[in-house]
Amino acid sequence: MRFVLVFATLFIAGCATRRGLRDAALQEQNGRISDAKAAYAAVWERRPKSAPAKDGFRRMAQLELNDLMNGAMMSYRASGLKEGDAQRQRALDFRRAVVDKGIDLKWDAAVDAVREETRLREAEALFLIASQAYREDRFQQAIDLARQCLQLNPRHPEADHLIRMAEAEPLYREGQQAEQLGLWRMAHGRYEAVARLDAAHRDVMLRLEHTRRMARYTLA
């Protein structure tokens, strides 16, 4: 009798597994990815050694991850880095949750490539706006924008120099004003500060030497 009960239990479990797999396969064929994944997961939970259930779950999870990754790439291209990063993080969180179940999913390197393109593009856009602000004498804004550019692209070839120029130019103009008033030591001090920031700034080295001579002449 005990053997009969055990056999009946196994038979019923086997029937339930087959029904569950058939239902999951039907959902998969009809393109209902989330429902198919849930159905495969239910069978896999009941029968952890069921390779068809585990493989089916993996297939559906990979399709879901693909959708999330495609959504991230679309967000990068359409909405920029912030929104793209939010979508990318959802994909990463989803993949991590599946990996925790013992199933590895393939990550598409194209997501990171698109992110890199977006990061560099936004950094360059910030630099161009910063350059315009500098040309319009909005020096602090130019500095702030160039620093944001460097946060996105620390290797930007010109942003750091733009910051130094934007810091130096107001000091240079203060030096000019001091020269016009005959305040040679003050002018010399401003030009020294400019030279420390950017020795190639305008004619600062000439102005520095001139105000040094004038300051000595005045003292004499």
Tab-separated table of C-alpha atoms in Angstrom:
chain	number	residue	atom	x	y	z
A	1	MET	CA	0.000	0.000	0.000
A	2	ARG	CA	2.816	2.400	0.867
A	3	PHE	CA	4.437	1.754	-2.513
A	4	VAL	CA	1.153	2.507	-4.238
A	5	LEU	CA	0.809	5.803	-2.377
A	6	VAL	CA	4.341	6.833	-3.234
A	7	PHE	CA	3.834	5.878	-6.869
A	8	ALA	CA	0.545	7.774	-7.019
A	9	THR	CA	2.164	10.840	-5.467
A	10	LEU	CA	4.994	10.773	-7.987
A	11	PHE	CA	2.560	10.241	-10.837
A	12	ILE	CA	0.417	13.189	-9.757
A	13	ALA	CA	3.532	15.369	-9.318
A	14	GLY	CA	4.746	14.334	-12.742
A	15	CYS	CA	1.403	15.198	-14.287
A	16	ALA	CA	1.429	18.594	-12.572
A	17	THR	CA	4.942	19.241	-13.847
A	18	ARG	CA	3.985	18.325	-17.402
A	19	ARG	CA	0.902	20.520	-17.232
A	20	GLY	CA	2.967	23.375	-15.842
A	21	LEU	CA	5.560	23.031	-18.603
A	22	ARG	CA	2.862	22.857	-21.274
A	23	ASP	CA	1.247	26.001	-19.901
A	24	ALA	CA	4.596	27.796	-19.743
A	25	ALA	CA	5.446	26.745	-23.310
A	26	LEU	CA	2.059	27.983	-24.526
A	27	GLN	CA	2.613	31.342	-22.863
A	28	GLU	CA	6.057	31.505	-24.451
A	29	GLN	CA	4.708	30.701	-27.917
A	30	ASN	CA	2.127	33.471	-27.552
A	31	GLY	CA	4.818	35.985	-26.623
A	32	ARG	CA	3.643	36.483	-23.056
A	33	ILE	CA	7.151	36.571	-21.654
A	34	SER	CA	6.371	37.583	-18.093
A	35	ASP	CA	3.588	34.991	-17.738
A	36	ALA	CA	5.796	32.295	-19.250
A	37	LYS	CA	8.621	33.168	-16.866
A	38	ALA	CA	6.261	32.936	-13.913
A	39	ALA	CA	4.950	29.566	-15.116
A	40	TYR	CA	8.442	28.152	-15.617
A	41	ALA	CA	9.434	29.527	-12.204
A	42	ALA	CA	6.463	27.809	-10.545
A	43	VAL	CA	7.475	24.447	-12.005
A	44	TRP	CA	11.135	24.994	-11.164
A	45	GLU	CA	10.219	25.848	-7.576
A	46	ARG	CA	8.278	22.603	-7.219
A	47	ARG	CA	10.830	20.555	-9.139
A	48	PRO	CA	14.284	22.160	-8.657
A	49	LYS	CA	15.906	19.429	-10.785
A	50	SER	CA	13.663	20.085	-13.768
A	51	ALA	CA	16.036	21.153	-16.529
A	52	PRO	CA	13.206	22.216	-18.915
A	53	ALA	CA	11.758	24.492	-16.250
A	54	LYS	CA	15.116	26.033	-15.409
A	55	ASP	CA	16.033	26.491	-19.065
A	56	GLY	CA	12.652	28.024	-19.807
A	57	PHE	CA	13.015	30.425	-16.918
A	58	ARG	CA	16.468	31.386	-18.185
A	59	ARG	CA	15.157	32.057	-21.696
A	60	MET	CA	12.323	34.238	-20.462
A	61	ALA	CA	14.540	36.101	-18.024
A	62	GLN	CA	17.045	36.804	-20.791
A	63	LEU	CA	14.256	38.181	-22.992
A	64	GLU	CA	13.082	40.443	-20.165
A	65	LEU	CA	16.624	41.631	-19.593
A	66	ASN	CA	17.005	42.302	-23.317
A	67	ASP	CA	13.908	44.503	-23.220
A	68	LEU	CA	15.275	46.397	-20.221
A	69	MET	CA	18.650	46.883	-21.898
A	70	ASN	CA	17.018	48.100	-25.115
A	71	GLY	CA	14.952	50.514	-23.059
A	72	ALA	CA	18.108	51.848	-21.420
A	73	MET	CA	19.785	52.428	-24.791
A	74	MET	CA	16.703	54.214	-26.100
A	75	SER	CA	16.628	56.400	-22.996
A	76	TYR	CA	20.288	57.348	-23.391
A	77	ARG	CA	19.689	58.409	-26.991
A	78	ALA	CA	16.372	60.171	-26.425
A	79	SER	CA	16.562	61.575	-22.893
A	80	GLY	CA	20.226	61.689	-21.918
A	81	LEU	CA	22.513	60.286	-19.292
A	82	LYS	CA	20.352	60.679	-16.183
A	83	GLU	CA	17.308	58.870	-17.541
A	84	GLY	CA	19.458	56.307	-19.326
A	85	ASP	CA	21.331	55.528	-16.117
A	86	ALA	CA	18.044	55.022	-14.290
A	87	GLN	CA	16.890	52.521	-16.929
A	88	ARG	CA	20.289	50.830	-16.967
A	89	GLN	CA	20.157	50.407	-13.196
A	90	ARG	CA	16.780	48.669	-13.500
A	91	ALA	CA	18.361	46.233	-15.930
A	92	LEU	CA	21.310	45.650	-13.610
A	93	ASP	CA	19.021	45.076	-10.622
A	94	PHE	CA	16.930	42.605	-12.613
A	95	ARG	CA	20.017	40.697	-13.765
A	96	ARG	CA	21.407	40.608	-10.223
A	97	ALA	CA	18.141	39.165	-8.876
A	98	VAL	CA	18.228	36.381	-11.460
A	99	VAL	CA	21.922	35.682	-10.841
A	100	ASP	CA	21.092	35.287	-7.154
A	101	LYS	CA	18.854	32.396	-8.191
A	102	GLY	CA	21.866	30.676	-9.748
A	103	ILE	CA	21.196	31.644	-13.358
A	104	ASP	CA	23.594	33.833	-15.282
A	105	LEU	CA	22.256	36.181	-17.953
A	106	LYS	CA	24.199	37.786	-20.791
A	107	TRP	CA	24.836	41.512	-20.513
A	108	ASP	CA	24.959	43.387	-23.813
A	109	ALA	CA	28.116	45.500	-24.011
A	110	ALA	CA	26.251	47.840	-26.379
A	111	VAL	CA	24.470	49.314	-23.352
A	112	ASP	CA	27.754	50.488	-21.871
A	113	ALA	CA	28.978	51.709	-25.258
A	114	VAL	CA	25.877	53.854	-25.713
A	115	ARG	CA	26.277	55.153	-22.167
A	116	GLU	CA	29.865	56.140	-22.905
A	117	GLU	CA	28.823	57.950	-26.087
A	118	THR	CA	26.127	59.816	-24.180
A	119	ARG	CA	28.503	60.753	-21.368
A	120	LEU	CA	31.068	62.213	-23.755
A	121	ARG	CA	28.416	63.974	-25.809
A	122	GLU	CA	26.911	65.664	-22.759
A	123	ALA	CA	30.360	66.635	-21.491
A	124	GLU	CA	31.165	68.303	-24.816
A	125	ALA	CA	27.820	70.115	-24.814
A	126	LEU	CA	28.592	71.514	-21.358
A	127	PHE	CA	32.022	72.623	-22.528
A	128	LEU	CA	30.568	74.495	-25.494
A	129	ILE	CA	28.108	76.315	-23.244
A	130	ALA	CA	30.930	77.100	-20.810
A	131	SER	CA	33.017	78.522	-23.650
A	132	GLN	CA	30.132	80.744	-24.706
A	133	ALA	CA	29.711	81.945	-21.119
A	134	TYR	CA	33.417	82.823	-21.003
A	135	ARG	CA	33.184	84.830	-24.221
A	136	GLU	CA	30.255	86.733	-22.726
A	137	ASP	CA	32.202	87.525	-19.519
A	138	ARG	CA	30.056	85.223	-17.389
A	139	PHE	CA	33.150	83.828	-15.760
A	140	GLN	CA	31.695	82.052	-12.730
A	141	GLN	CA	29.109	80.339	-14.879
A	142	ALA	CA	31.854	79.277	-17.266
A	143	ILE	CA	33.794	77.800	-14.344
A	144	ASP	CA	30.774	75.934	-12.992
A	145	LEU	CA	29.869	74.490	-16.394
A	146	ALA	CA	33.450	73.475	-17.163
A	147	ARG	CA	33.647	71.680	-13.816
A	148	GLN	CA	30.438	69.815	-14.631
A	149	CYS	CA	32.039	68.886	-17.945
A	150	LEU	CA	35.039	67.456	-16.095
A	151	GLN	CA	32.783	65.460	-13.806
A	152	LEU	CA	31.409	63.706	-16.874
A	153	ASN	CA	34.723	63.544	-18.713
A	154	PRO	CA	37.771	64.021	-16.461
A	155	ARG	CA	40.011	63.704	-19.530
A	156	HIS	CA	38.444	66.529	-21.494
A	157	PRO	CA	41.398	68.206	-23.228
A	158	GLU	CA	40.291	71.839	-22.782
A	159	ALA	CA	37.933	72.147	-19.818
A	160	ASP	CA	40.639	72.565	-17.177
A	161	HIS	CA	42.328	75.308	-19.198
A	162	LEU	CA	39.012	77.101	-19.619
A	163	ILE	CA	38.564	77.080	-15.847
A	164	ARG	CA	41.981	78.640	-15.352
A	165	MET	CA	41.261	81.308	-17.958
A	166	ALA	CA	37.904	82.108	-16.393
A	167	GLU	CA	39.526	82.414	-12.982
A	168	ALA	CA	42.379	84.513	-14.337
A	169	GLU	CA	40.491	87.005	-16.504
A	170	PRO	CA	38.735	88.921	-13.678
A	171	LEU	CA	42.075	89.233	-11.867
A	172	TYR	CA	43.728	90.439	-15.071
A	173	ARG	CA	41.092	93.143	-15.459
A	174	GLU	CA	41.542	94.204	-11.843
A	175	GLY	CA	45.249	94.507	-12.599
A	176	GLN	CA	44.490	96.730	-15.589
A	177	GLN	CA	42.274	98.970	-13.482
A	178	ALA	CA	44.941	99.232	-10.807
A	179	GLU	CA	47.489	100.173	-13.478
A	180	GLN	CA	45.253	102.951	-14.744
A	181	LEU	CA	45.046	104.325	-11.198
A	182	GLY	CA	48.791	104.069	-10.694
A	183	LEU	CA	48.400	101.396	-8.014
A	184	TRP	CA	51.421	99.498	-9.188
A	185	ARG	CA	51.863	97.133	-6.262
A	186	MET	CA	48.179	96.158	-6.369
A	187	ALA	CA	48.400	95.668	-10.143
A	188	HIS	CA	51.531	93.567	-9.729
A	189	GLY	CA	49.800	91.395	-7.149
A	190	ARG	CA	46.841	90.773	-9.473
A	191	TYR	CA	49.112	89.889	-12.375
A	192	GLU	CA	51.075	87.515	-10.141
A	193	ALA	CA	47.829	85.727	-9.317
A	194	VAL	CA	46.987	85.533	-13.019
A	195	ALA	CA	50.424	84.121	-13.859
A	196	ARG	CA	50.008	81.395	-11.239
A	197	LEU	CA	46.740	80.368	-12.843
A	198	ASP	CA	47.730	80.741	-16.487
A	199	ALA	CA	51.156	82.043	-17.448
A	200	ALA	CA	50.056	82.275	-21.086
A	201	HIS	CA	47.082	84.489	-20.279
A	202	ARG	CA	47.160	87.471	-22.649
A	203	ASP	CA	50.297	89.553	-22.066
A	204	VAL	CA	50.395	88.917	-18.325
A	205	MET	CA	54.149	88.298	-18.175
A	206	LEU	CA	54.834	91.670	-19.827
A	207	ARG	CA	52.355	93.413	-17.517
A	208	LEU	CA	53.940	91.687	-14.542
A	209	GLU	CA	57.419	92.953	-15.433
A	210	HIS	CA	56.141	96.452	-16.200
A	211	THR	CA	54.296	96.817	-12.884
A	212	ARG	CA	57.323	95.425	-11.024
A	213	ARG	CA	59.534	98.149	-12.508
A	214	MET	CA	56.944	100.832	-11.833
A	215	ALA	CA	56.456	99.719	-8.246
A	216	ARG	CA	60.220	99.855	-7.649
A	217	TYR	CA	60.460	103.252	-9.347
A	218	THR	CA	57.641	104.619	-7.190
A	219	LEU	CA	59.291	103.348	-4.014
A	220	ALA	CA	62.617	104.812	-5.072
